[in-house]
């Protein structure tokens, strides 16, 4: 019996001894911010965290704040953001953008600092270093681009918040000029973008951001700052990476439901799997036909099976009349119209689209469950870069290159190309001979800014019988001088001609301004119907500027 107790006692002491050993834990696998970046996967996981604040920004309220207060769309939503019930004290969606924008900046600064430290410690290769650093800096640039677009001047810093001293300094930073902020970010991206792999986002592992998105952000911010040459340099790099626009099918690359398409430069990633992990937003809730009949797939009176009967739809965003009947009318040739707008579904017309359509299939989320929009949001596409290049060339008054890039987009859209500009500065640019252009401008505009006394003296010098310029030329030709200022018939002719010359400059300015406002789609439609230039002038230009002609006539009475 004693041996039995001795055995139990020895066993208990052995167990206690064993348990004591397990309390001395191995903490070598536990990381802290100072030693976290010990391998590539840890560096990449930190960069992954930089994407998360973007998802909190890109919601339906952001769509309302950025698209539904423009001249192309409107949303009758009852939300306070939609009704513009906002102020500096109550910023509403602005508060979300600010908070998540700077959360993203903070995470990116931490990532950049850690990646640089990891490379110095030789735990990642040079290729991995350039890849990760470009991705982190591109994300940081995206947050600053969003902040400066939304708020203008904002506080700026690249510091990693490592202690309370740094935090205290950053907390009291004043707002820096937006142009200066963008210049700092442009310089930062220019230092890393050429070193990263020059690939499309589509070709990157897991569609991660890289050099192409960095170039896009350089161009976006440079254009904000009117640095057209800087923007063009970046856009040329994108063109080199992506190649001809014509190789990308429009329908395949435009639909939000088609995720991570070859033309995309940046997409907001979403995933929805019923009963599993979800990363969704809710933009489609205001982009689908409204209302949906209860327990059915009937939207605004028309059944749309692809949208299902479980979707939550709210008061929807709608293109306005200018966009839907002018820029992309349903009777036009523009293939983009049927994706951007929906007047009906298949052969049935919606109940509420007499004057304005709903947003089109581009934005719809098939079989959406409640408000879980699992589409990817295409923030930047290659077509955007092509149009940006056209705008830059236009700003630099290079009309040929501007039309070249603009027509690349128009060709893919299936609409007539521009063959000439119709705005006044570029109309003058049609005159290739520089000295003739200057003489033409001077002859047209100068009389308007001269007094009648000077006009009279100039007319006398031109038409005088004995010493006038015209009669001197006539006499040199061996003909008799013409009494322009003495005989009634010739005087009437001279007086009318002088009056036309004196008022032509002002009239030219007014009429050219009016012609500039004529919708170019009307010219394109007339051209498709076979109208020549004279017929376009007679049936498009003159009717569109009729009110201007009437006003100018009344002013001359």
Coordinates of N, CA and C in Angstrom, one line a residue, residues 160-382:
X160 N 6.0 57.6 -40.7 CA 5.4 56.4 -40.0 C 5.3 56.8 -38.6
X161 N 4.1 56.6 -38.0 CA 3.8 57.0 -36.7 C 4.3 55.9 -35.7
X162 N 5.5 56.2 -35.3 CA 6.2 55.2 -34.4 C 6.1 55.4 -32.9
X163 N 5.8 56.6 -32.6 CA 5.7 57.0 -31.1 C 4.8 58.2 -31.0
X164 N 4.6 58.5 -29.7 CA 3.7 59.7 -29.4 C 4.2 61.0 -29.9
X165 N 5.5 61.1 -29.9 CA 6.1 62.4 -30.4 C 5.7 62.7 -31.9
X166 N 5.8 61.6 -32.7 CA 5.5 61.7 -34.1 C 4.0 62.0 -34.2
X167 N 3.2 61.2 -33.4 CA 1.7 61.4 -33.5 C 1.3 62.8 -33.1
X168 N 1.9 63.4 -32.1 CA 1.6 64.7 -31.6 C 1.9 65.7 -32.7
X169 N 3.0 65.5 -33.4 CA 3.4 66.5 -34.5 C 2.4 66.4 -35.6
X170 N 2.0 65.2 -36.0 CA 1.1 65.0 -37.1 C -0.3 65.5 -36.8
X171 N -0.7 65.4 -35.6 CA -2.1 65.8 -35.2 C -2.3 67.3 -35.4
X172 N -1.3 68.1 -35.4 CA -1.5 69.5 -35.5 C -1.0 70.0 -36.9
X173 N -0.8 69.2 -37.8 CA -0.4 69.6 -39.2 C -1.5 70.5 -39.8
X174 N -1.1 71.6 -40.4 CA -2.1 72.4 -41.1 C -2.4 71.8 -42.5
X175 N -3.4 72.3 -43.1 CA -3.7 71.9 -44.5 C -2.6 72.4 -45.4
X176 N -2.1 71.6 -46.3 CA -1.1 72.0 -47.3 C -1.8 72.2 -48.6
X177 N -1.3 73.1 -49.4 CA -1.8 73.4 -50.7 C -2.0 72.1 -51.5
X178 N -3.1 71.9 -52.1 CA -3.4 70.7 -52.8 C -2.4 70.5 -54.0
X179 N -2.0 71.5 -54.7 CA -1.1 71.4 -55.8 C 0.3 70.9 -55.2
X180 N 0.7 71.4 -54.1 CA 2.0 71.0 -53.5 C 1.9 69.6 -53.1
X181 N 0.8 69.2 -52.5 CA 0.6 67.8 -52.1 C 0.7 66.9 -53.3
X182 N 0.0 67.2 -54.3 CA 0.1 66.4 -55.5 C 1.5 66.3 -56.1
X183 N 2.2 67.4 -56.1 CA 3.6 67.4 -56.6 C 4.5 66.5 -55.8
X184 N 4.3 66.5 -54.5 CA 5.1 65.6 -53.6 C 4.8 64.1 -54.0
X185 N 3.5 63.8 -54.2 CA 3.1 62.4 -54.5 C 3.6 62.0 -55.9
X186 N 3.5 62.9 -56.8 CA 4.0 62.7 -58.2 C 5.5 62.3 -58.1
X187 N 6.3 63.1 -57.4 CA 7.7 62.8 -57.3 C 8.0 61.5 -56.6
X188 N 7.2 61.1 -55.6 CA 7.3 59.9 -55.0 C 7.0 58.7 -55.9
X189 N 6.0 58.8 -56.7 CA 5.7 57.7 -57.7 C 6.7 57.7 -58.8
X190 N 7.2 58.8 -59.2 CA 8.2 58.8 -60.3 C 9.5 58.1 -59.9
X191 N 9.7 58.1 -58.6 CA 10.9 57.4 -58.1 C 10.9 55.9 -58.1
X192 N 9.6 55.3 -58.1 CA 9.5 53.9 -58.0 C 8.8 53.2 -59.2
X193 N 7.9 53.9 -59.9 CA 7.2 53.3 -61.0 C 8.1 52.7 -62.1
X194 N 9.1 53.4 -62.5 CA 10.0 52.8 -63.6 C 10.8 51.5 -63.1
X195 N 10.9 51.3 -61.8 CA 11.7 50.2 -61.3 C 10.8 49.0 -61.1
X196 N 9.5 49.1 -61.0 CA 8.6 48.0 -60.9 C 8.4 47.3 -62.2
X197 N 7.8 46.1 -62.2 CA 7.5 45.4 -63.4 C 6.5 46.2 -64.3
X198 N 6.8 46.4 -65.5 CA 6.0 47.2 -66.4 C 4.9 46.3 -67.0
X199 N 3.9 46.0 -66.2 CA 2.9 45.1 -66.6 C 1.5 45.7 -66.4
X200 N 0.5 45.1 -67.1 CA -0.9 45.5 -66.8 C -1.3 45.0 -65.5
X201 N -2.3 45.6 -64.9 CA -2.8 45.1 -63.6 C -3.4 43.7 -63.8
X202 N -4.0 43.5 -64.9 CA -4.6 42.1 -65.2 C -3.5 41.0 -65.2
X203 N -2.3 41.4 -65.5 CA -1.2 40.4 -65.6 C -0.5 40.2 -64.2
X204 N -0.8 41.1 -63.3 CA -0.1 40.9 -62.0 C -0.8 39.8 -61.1
X205 N 0.0 39.2 -60.3 CA -0.6 38.2 -59.4 C -1.7 38.7 -58.6
X206 N -2.9 38.1 -58.6 CA -4.1 38.5 -57.8 C -4.5 39.9 -58.2
X207 N -4.1 40.4 -59.4 CA -4.5 41.7 -59.9 C -4.1 42.8 -58.9
X208 N -2.9 42.7 -58.4 CA -2.4 43.7 -57.4 C -2.0 44.9 -58.2
X209 N -2.1 46.1 -57.6 CA -1.7 47.3 -58.2 C -0.2 47.4 -58.4
X210 N 0.3 48.0 -59.5 CA 1.7 48.2 -59.8 C 2.0 49.4 -60.6
X211 N 2.9 49.3 -61.5 CA 3.4 50.4 -62.3 C 2.3 51.1 -63.1
X212 N 1.5 50.4 -63.7 CA 0.4 51.0 -64.6 C -0.5 51.9 -63.8
X213 N -0.9 51.5 -62.6 CA -1.7 52.3 -61.8 C -0.9 53.5 -61.2
X214 N 0.3 53.3 -61.0 CA 1.2 54.4 -60.5 C 1.3 55.5 -61.6
X215 N 1.4 55.1 -62.8 CA 1.5 56.0 -63.9 C 0.1 56.8 -64.1
X216 N -1.0 56.0 -63.9 CA -2.3 56.6 -64.0 C -2.5 57.7 -63.0
X217 N -2.0 57.5 -61.7 CA -2.2 58.5 -60.7 C -1.3 59.7 -60.9
X218 N -0.1 59.4 -61.5 CA 0.8 60.5 -61.8 C 0.1 61.4 -62.8
X219 N -0.5 60.8 -63.9 CA -1.2 61.6 -64.9 C -2.4 62.3 -64.3
X220 N -3.2 61.7 -63.5 CA -4.4 62.3 -62.9 C -4.0 63.5 -62.1
X221 N -3.0 63.4 -61.2 CA -2.6 64.5 -60.4 C -1.9 65.6 -61.1
X222 N -1.1 65.2 -62.1 CA -0.4 66.2 -63.0 C -1.5 67.0 -63.8
X223 N -2.5 66.4 -64.2 CA -3.6 67.2 -64.9 C -4.3 68.1 -64.0
X224 N -4.5 67.7 -62.8 CA -5.1 68.6 -61.8 C -4.2 69.9 -61.7
X225 N -2.9 69.7 -61.7 CA -2.0 70.8 -61.6 C -1.6 71.4 -62.9
X226 N -2.3 71.0 -64.0 CA -2.1 71.6 -65.3 C -0.7 71.4 -65.8
X227 N -0.1 70.3 -65.4 CA 1.3 69.9 -65.8 C 1.1 68.9 -67.0
X228 N 0.7 69.4 -68.1 CA 0.3 68.5 -69.2 C 1.4 67.6 -69.7
X229 N 2.6 68.2 -69.8 CA 3.8 67.3 -70.3 C 4.1 66.2 -69.3
X230 N 4.0 66.5 -68.0 CA 4.2 65.4 -67.0 C 3.2 64.3 -67.2
X231 N 1.9 64.7 -67.3 CA 0.8 63.8 -67.5 C 1.1 62.9 -68.8
X232 N 1.4 63.6 -69.9 CA 1.6 62.9 -71.1 C 2.8 61.8 -71.0
X233 N 3.8 62.2 -70.3 CA 4.9 61.2 -70.1 C 4.4 59.9 -69.4
X234 N 3.6 60.1 -68.4 CA 3.0 59.0 -67.7 C 2.1 58.2 -68.6
X235 N 1.2 58.9 -69.3 CA 0.2 58.3 -70.2 C 0.9 57.5 -71.3
X236 N 2.0 58.0 -71.8 CA 2.8 57.3 -72.8 C 3.3 55.9 -72.3
X237 N 3.7 55.9 -71.0 CA 4.1 54.6 -70.4 C 3.0 53.7 -70.3
X238 N 1.8 54.1 -70.0 CA 0.6 53.3 -69.9 C 0.3 52.7 -71.3
X239 N 0.4 53.6 -72.4 CA 0.2 53.2 -73.7 C 1.2 52.1 -74.1
X240 N 2.4 52.2 -73.7 CA 3.4 51.2 -74.0 C 3.1 49.9 -73.4
X241 N 2.5 49.9 -72.2 CA 2.2 48.7 -71.4 C 0.9 48.0 -72.0
X242 N -0.1 48.8 -72.3 CA -1.4 48.3 -72.7 C -1.6 48.1 -74.2
X243 N -0.8 48.8 -75.0 CA -0.9 48.6 -76.5 C -2.1 49.3 -77.1
X244 N -2.6 48.9 -78.3 CA -3.7 49.5 -78.9 C -5.0 49.3 -78.2
X245 N -5.8 50.4 -78.1 CA -7.1 50.3 -77.4 C -8.0 49.3 -78.2
X246 N -7.9 49.3 -79.5 CA -8.8 48.5 -80.3 C -8.8 47.0 -80.0
X247 N -7.8 46.5 -79.3 CA -7.7 45.1 -79.0 C -8.6 44.7 -77.8
X248 N -9.1 45.7 -77.1 CA -9.9 45.4 -75.9 C -11.4 45.6 -76.3
X249 N -12.2 44.5 -76.2 CA -13.6 44.5 -76.5 C -14.3 45.4 -75.4
X250 N -15.2 46.3 -75.9 CA -15.8 47.2 -75.0 C -16.7 46.5 -74.0
X251 N -17.6 45.7 -74.5 CA -18.6 45.0 -73.6 C -18.0 44.2 -72.6
X252 N -16.9 43.5 -73.0 CA -16.2 42.6 -72.0 C -15.6 43.4 -70.9
X253 N -15.0 44.5 -71.2 CA -14.2 45.2 -70.2 C -15.0 46.3 -69.4
X254 N -16.2 46.6 -69.8 CA -16.9 47.7 -69.2 C -17.8 47.3 -68.0
X255 N -18.4 46.0 -68.2 CA -19.4 45.6 -67.2 C -18.7 45.4 -65.8
X256 N -19.3 45.9 -64.7 CA -18.8 45.8 -63.4 C -18.8 44.3 -63.0
X257 N -19.7 43.5 -63.5 CA -19.8 42.1 -63.1 C -18.6 41.3 -63.6
X258 N -18.0 41.8 -64.7 CA -16.8 41.1 -65.3 C -15.6 41.6 -64.6
X259 N -15.1 40.8 -63.7 CA -14.1 41.3 -62.8 C -12.7 41.1 -63.3
X260 N -11.8 42.1 -63.0 CA -10.4 42.1 -63.4 C -10.2 41.7 -64.9
X261 N -10.7 42.6 -65.7 CA -10.6 42.4 -67.1 C -9.3 43.0 -67.6
X262 N -8.9 42.6 -68.8 CA -7.6 43.1 -69.3 C -7.4 44.6 -69.4
X263 N -8.5 45.3 -69.7 CA -8.3 46.8 -69.9 C -8.2 47.5 -68.5
X264 N -8.6 46.9 -67.4 CA -8.7 47.5 -66.1 C -7.3 47.9 -65.7
X265 N -7.2 49.1 -65.1 CA -6.0 49.6 -64.4 C -6.1 49.5 -62.9
X266 N -7.4 49.8 -62.4 CA -7.6 49.6 -61.0 C -9.1 49.2 -60.8
X267 N -9.3 48.2 -60.0 CA -10.7 47.8 -59.6 C -10.8 47.7 -58.1
X268 N -11.9 48.1 -57.5 CA -12.2 47.8 -56.1 C -12.7 46.4 -56.1
X269 N -12.0 45.5 -55.3 CA -12.3 44.1 -55.3 C -13.4 43.7 -54.4
X270 N -14.4 43.0 -54.8 CA -15.5 42.5 -54.0 C -15.8 41.0 -54.3
X271 N -16.2 40.3 -53.3 CA -16.6 38.9 -53.4 C -17.8 38.6 -52.6
X272 N -18.8 37.9 -53.2 CA -19.9 37.5 -52.4 C -20.2 36.0 -52.6
X273 N -20.2 35.3 -51.5 CA -20.6 33.9 -51.5 C -21.6 33.7 -50.4
X274 N -22.8 33.3 -50.7 CA -23.8 33.1 -49.7 C -23.4 32.1 -48.6
X275 N -23.5 32.6 -47.4 CA -23.1 31.7 -46.3 C -21.7 31.7 -46.0
X276 N -20.9 32.4 -46.7 CA -19.4 32.4 -46.5 C -18.9 33.8 -46.3
X277 N -17.6 34.0 -46.3 CA -17.0 35.3 -46.1 C -17.3 36.2 -47.3
X278 N -17.7 37.4 -47.0 CA -18.2 38.4 -48.0 C -17.4 39.7 -47.9
X279 N -17.1 40.2 -49.1 CA -16.5 41.6 -49.2 C -17.4 42.3 -50.2
X280 N -18.4 43.0 -49.8 CA -19.3 43.6 -50.8 C -19.5 45.1 -50.5
X281 N -20.1 45.8 -51.4 CA -20.6 47.1 -51.2 C -22.0 47.2 -51.6
X282 N -22.5 48.4 -51.9 CA -24.0 48.6 -52.2 C -24.3 49.5 -53.3
X283 N -23.3 49.9 -54.2 CA -23.6 50.8 -55.2 C -24.7 50.4 -56.2
X284 N -24.8 49.1 -56.4 CA -25.8 48.6 -57.4 C -27.2 48.9 -56.8
X285 N -27.3 49.1 -55.6 CA -28.7 49.4 -55.0 C -29.3 50.6 -55.5
X286 N -28.4 51.6 -56.0 CA -29.0 52.8 -56.5 C -28.8 52.9 -58.0
X287 N -28.3 51.8 -58.6 CA -28.0 51.7 -60.1 C -28.9 50.8 -60.8
X288 N -29.9 50.2 -60.2 CA -30.8 49.2 -60.9 C -32.2 49.9 -60.9
X289 N -33.0 49.4 -61.9 CA -34.3 50.0 -62.1 C -35.1 49.9 -60.8
X290 N -35.9 51.0 -60.5 CA -36.6 51.1 -59.3 C -38.1 51.4 -59.6
X291 N -39.0 50.9 -58.8 CA -38.9 49.9 -57.7 C -39.0 48.5 -58.2
X292 N -38.7 47.5 -57.3 CA -38.8 46.1 -57.6 C -40.1 45.6 -56.9
X293 N -41.0 44.9 -57.7 CA -42.2 44.4 -57.1 C -41.9 43.3 -56.1
X294 N -42.6 43.3 -55.0 CA -42.4 42.3 -53.9 C -42.4 40.9 -54.4
X295 N -41.4 40.2 -53.9 CA -41.2 38.7 -54.2 C -41.2 38.4 -55.7
X296 N -40.6 39.2 -56.4 CA -40.5 39.0 -57.9 C -39.3 39.7 -58.5
X297 N -39.0 39.3 -59.7 CA -37.9 40.0 -60.5 C -38.4 41.0 -61.4
X298 N -39.5 41.7 -61.1 CA -40.1 42.7 -61.9 C -39.6 44.1 -61.4
X299 N -38.9 44.8 -62.3 CA -38.3 46.1 -61.9 C -39.0 47.1 -62.8
X300 N -39.6 48.1 -62.1 CA -40.3 49.2 -62.8 C -41.2 48.6 -64.0
X301 N -41.9 47.6 -63.6 CA -42.9 47.0 -64.6 C -42.4 46.0 -65.6
X302 N -41.1 45.7 -65.5 CA -40.5 44.8 -66.5 C -39.8 43.7 -65.8
X303 N -40.0 42.5 -66.2 CA -39.3 41.3 -65.5 C -37.9 41.3 -66.1
X304 N -36.9 41.2 -65.1 CA -35.5 41.1 -65.5 C -34.9 39.9 -64.7
X305 N -35.0 38.7 -65.3 CA -34.6 37.5 -64.6 C -33.2 37.5 -64.1
X306 N -32.3 38.1 -64.8 CA -30.9 38.1 -64.4 C -30.6 38.9 -63.1
X307 N -31.5 39.8 -62.7 CA -31.3 40.5 -61.5 C -31.9 39.8 -60.3
X308 N -32.7 38.8 -60.6 CA -33.3 38.0 -59.5 C -34.4 38.7 -58.7
X309 N -34.9 38.0 -57.7 CA -36.0 38.5 -56.9 C -35.6 38.8 -55.4
X310 N -34.3 38.9 -55.1 CA -33.8 39.1 -53.8 C -33.1 40.4 -53.6
X311 N -33.0 41.2 -54.6 CA -32.2 42.4 -54.6 C -32.9 43.5 -53.8
X312 N -32.2 44.3 -53.0 CA -32.7 45.5 -52.4 C -32.3 46.7 -53.3
X313 N -33.3 47.4 -53.7 CA -33.1 48.6 -54.6 C -33.6 49.8 -53.9
X314 N -32.9 50.9 -54.0 CA -33.3 52.2 -53.4 C -33.5 53.2 -54.5
X315 N -34.0 54.4 -54.1 CA -34.2 55.4 -55.1 C -33.0 55.6 -56.0
X316 N -33.2 55.4 -57.3 CA -32.0 55.2 -58.2 C -31.4 56.4 -58.8
X317 N -30.1 56.3 -59.0 CA -29.4 57.4 -59.8 C -29.9 57.3 -61.2
X318 N -30.1 58.4 -61.9 CA -30.5 58.4 -63.3 C -29.7 59.4 -64.1
X319 N -29.4 59.0 -65.3 CA -28.7 60.0 -66.2 C -29.7 61.1 -66.5
X320 N -29.2 62.4 -66.6 CA -30.1 63.5 -66.9 C -30.4 63.6 -68.4
X321 N -31.2 64.5 -68.8 CA -31.6 64.7 -70.2 C -30.4 65.0 -71.0
X322 N -29.5 65.9 -70.5 CA -28.4 66.3 -71.3 C -27.6 65.1 -71.7
X323 N -27.4 64.1 -70.8 CA -26.6 62.9 -71.1 C -27.4 61.9 -72.0
X324 N -28.6 61.7 -71.6 CA -29.4 60.6 -72.2 C -30.0 61.0 -73.6
X325 N -30.2 62.3 -73.8 CA -30.7 62.7 -75.1 C -29.8 63.5 -75.9
X326 N -28.6 63.8 -75.4 CA -27.6 64.6 -76.1 C -26.3 63.8 -76.3
X327 N -25.6 63.5 -75.2 CA -24.3 62.8 -75.4 C -24.4 61.4 -75.9
X328 N -25.4 60.7 -75.3 CA -25.6 59.3 -75.7 C -27.0 59.0 -75.9
X329 N -27.6 59.4 -77.0 CA -29.1 59.2 -77.2 C -29.3 57.8 -77.6
X330 N -30.6 57.3 -77.3 CA -30.9 56.0 -77.6 C -31.0 55.7 -79.1
X331 N -31.2 56.8 -79.9 CA -31.3 56.7 -81.3 C -29.9 56.8 -82.0
X332 N -28.9 57.1 -81.3 CA -27.6 57.3 -81.8 C -26.9 56.0 -82.1
X333 N -25.6 56.1 -82.7 CA -24.8 55.0 -83.0 C -23.9 54.5 -81.9
X334 N -23.8 55.3 -80.8 CA -22.9 55.0 -79.8 C -23.2 53.7 -79.1
X335 N -22.3 52.7 -79.2 CA -22.6 51.4 -78.6 C -22.5 51.5 -77.1
X336 N -21.9 52.5 -76.5 CA -21.8 52.6 -75.1 C -23.2 52.9 -74.4
X337 N -24.1 53.5 -75.2 CA -25.4 53.9 -74.6 C -26.2 52.8 -74.0
X338 N -26.2 51.6 -74.7 CA -27.0 50.5 -74.2 C -26.4 49.9 -73.0
X339 N -25.2 50.1 -72.7 CA -24.6 49.6 -71.4 C -24.6 50.6 -70.3
X340 N -24.6 51.9 -70.6 CA -24.6 53.0 -69.6 C -26.1 53.3 -69.2
X341 N -27.0 53.1 -70.1 CA -28.4 53.4 -69.8 C -29.4 52.3 -70.2
X342 N -30.5 52.3 -69.5 CA -31.6 51.3 -69.9 C -32.9 52.0 -69.9
X343 N -33.4 52.0 -71.2 CA -34.8 52.5 -71.4 C -35.8 51.4 -71.2
X344 N -35.3 50.2 -71.3 CA -36.2 49.0 -71.2 C -35.3 47.8 -71.1
X345 N -35.9 46.6 -71.1 CA -35.2 45.4 -71.0 C -35.7 44.5 -72.2
X346 N -34.7 44.0 -73.0 CA -35.1 43.3 -74.2 C -36.1 44.1 -75.0
X347 N -37.3 43.6 -75.3 CA -38.2 44.4 -76.1 C -39.3 45.1 -75.3
X348 N -39.1 45.2 -74.0 CA -40.1 45.9 -73.2 C -39.6 47.1 -72.6
X349 N -40.4 48.2 -72.5 CA -40.0 49.5 -72.0 C -40.4 49.6 -70.6
X350 N -39.6 50.2 -69.8 CA -39.9 50.5 -68.4 C -41.1 51.5 -68.2
X351 N -41.7 51.4 -67.1 CA -42.9 52.3 -66.9 C -42.5 53.8 -66.7
X352 N -41.2 54.0 -66.2 CA -40.9 55.4 -65.8 C -39.7 56.0 -66.6
X353 N -39.6 55.6 -67.9 CA -38.5 56.1 -68.7 C -39.0 56.9 -69.9
X354 N -40.0 57.7 -69.7 CA -40.5 58.5 -70.8 C -39.4 59.6 -71.2
X355 N -38.8 60.2 -70.2 CA -37.8 61.2 -70.6 C -36.4 60.9 -70.2
X356 N -36.3 60.1 -69.1 CA -34.9 59.7 -68.7 C -34.8 58.2 -68.4
X357 N -33.7 57.6 -68.8 CA -33.6 56.1 -68.5 C -33.1 55.8 -67.1
X358 N -33.0 54.6 -66.8 CA -32.3 54.1 -65.6 C -30.8 53.9 -66.0
X359 N -30.0 53.7 -65.0 CA -28.6 53.3 -65.3 C -28.6 51.9 -65.9
X360 N -27.7 51.6 -66.8 CA -27.7 50.5 -67.6 C -27.0 49.2 -67.0
X361 N -27.0 48.1 -67.8 CA -26.4 46.9 -67.3 C -25.0 47.0 -66.9
X362 N -24.2 48.0 -67.3 CA -22.9 48.2 -66.8 C -22.8 48.1 -65.3
X363 N -23.8 48.7 -64.6 CA -23.8 48.8 -63.2 C -24.6 47.7 -62.4
X364 N -25.3 46.9 -63.1 CA -26.2 46.0 -62.5 C -25.4 44.8 -61.9
X365 N -26.0 44.3 -60.8 CA -25.4 43.1 -60.1 C -26.3 42.0 -60.2
X366 N -26.1 41.0 -61.1 CA -27.0 39.9 -61.3 C -27.2 39.1 -60.0
X367 N -28.4 38.7 -59.7 CA -28.8 37.9 -58.6 C -28.2 38.4 -57.3
X368 N -28.3 39.7 -57.1 CA -27.8 40.3 -55.8 C -28.7 39.9 -54.7
X369 N -28.1 39.5 -53.6 CA -28.8 39.1 -52.4 C -28.9 40.3 -51.4
X370 N -30.1 40.8 -51.2 CA -30.3 42.0 -50.4 C -29.5 43.2 -50.9
X371 N -28.6 43.8 -50.1 CA -27.8 44.9 -50.6 C -26.4 44.5 -50.8
X372 N -26.1 43.2 -51.0 CA -24.7 42.7 -51.1 C -24.3 42.8 -52.5
X373 N -23.8 43.9 -53.0 CA -23.3 44.1 -54.3 C -21.9 43.5 -54.4
X374 N -21.8 42.4 -55.1 CA -20.5 41.7 -55.2 C -19.7 42.1 -56.5
X375 N -20.1 43.1 -57.2 CA -19.4 43.6 -58.4 C -18.1 44.2 -58.0
X376 N -17.1 44.2 -58.9 CA -15.9 45.0 -58.8 C -16.2 46.4 -59.4
X377 N -15.7 47.4 -58.8 CA -15.9 48.8 -59.3 C -14.6 49.2 -60.1
X378 N -14.8 49.5 -61.3 CA -13.7 49.8 -62.2 C -13.4 51.3 -62.1
X379 N -12.4 51.6 -61.3 CA -12.0 53.0 -61.0 C -11.2 53.6 -62.2
X380 N -10.2 52.9 -62.7 CA -9.4 53.4 -63.8 C -9.4 52.3 -64.9
X381 N -9.6 52.7 -66.1 CA -9.5 51.8 -67.3 C -8.5 52.4 -68.3
X382 N -8.1 51.6 -69.2 CA -7.1 52.1 -70.2 C -7.8 53.2 -71.1

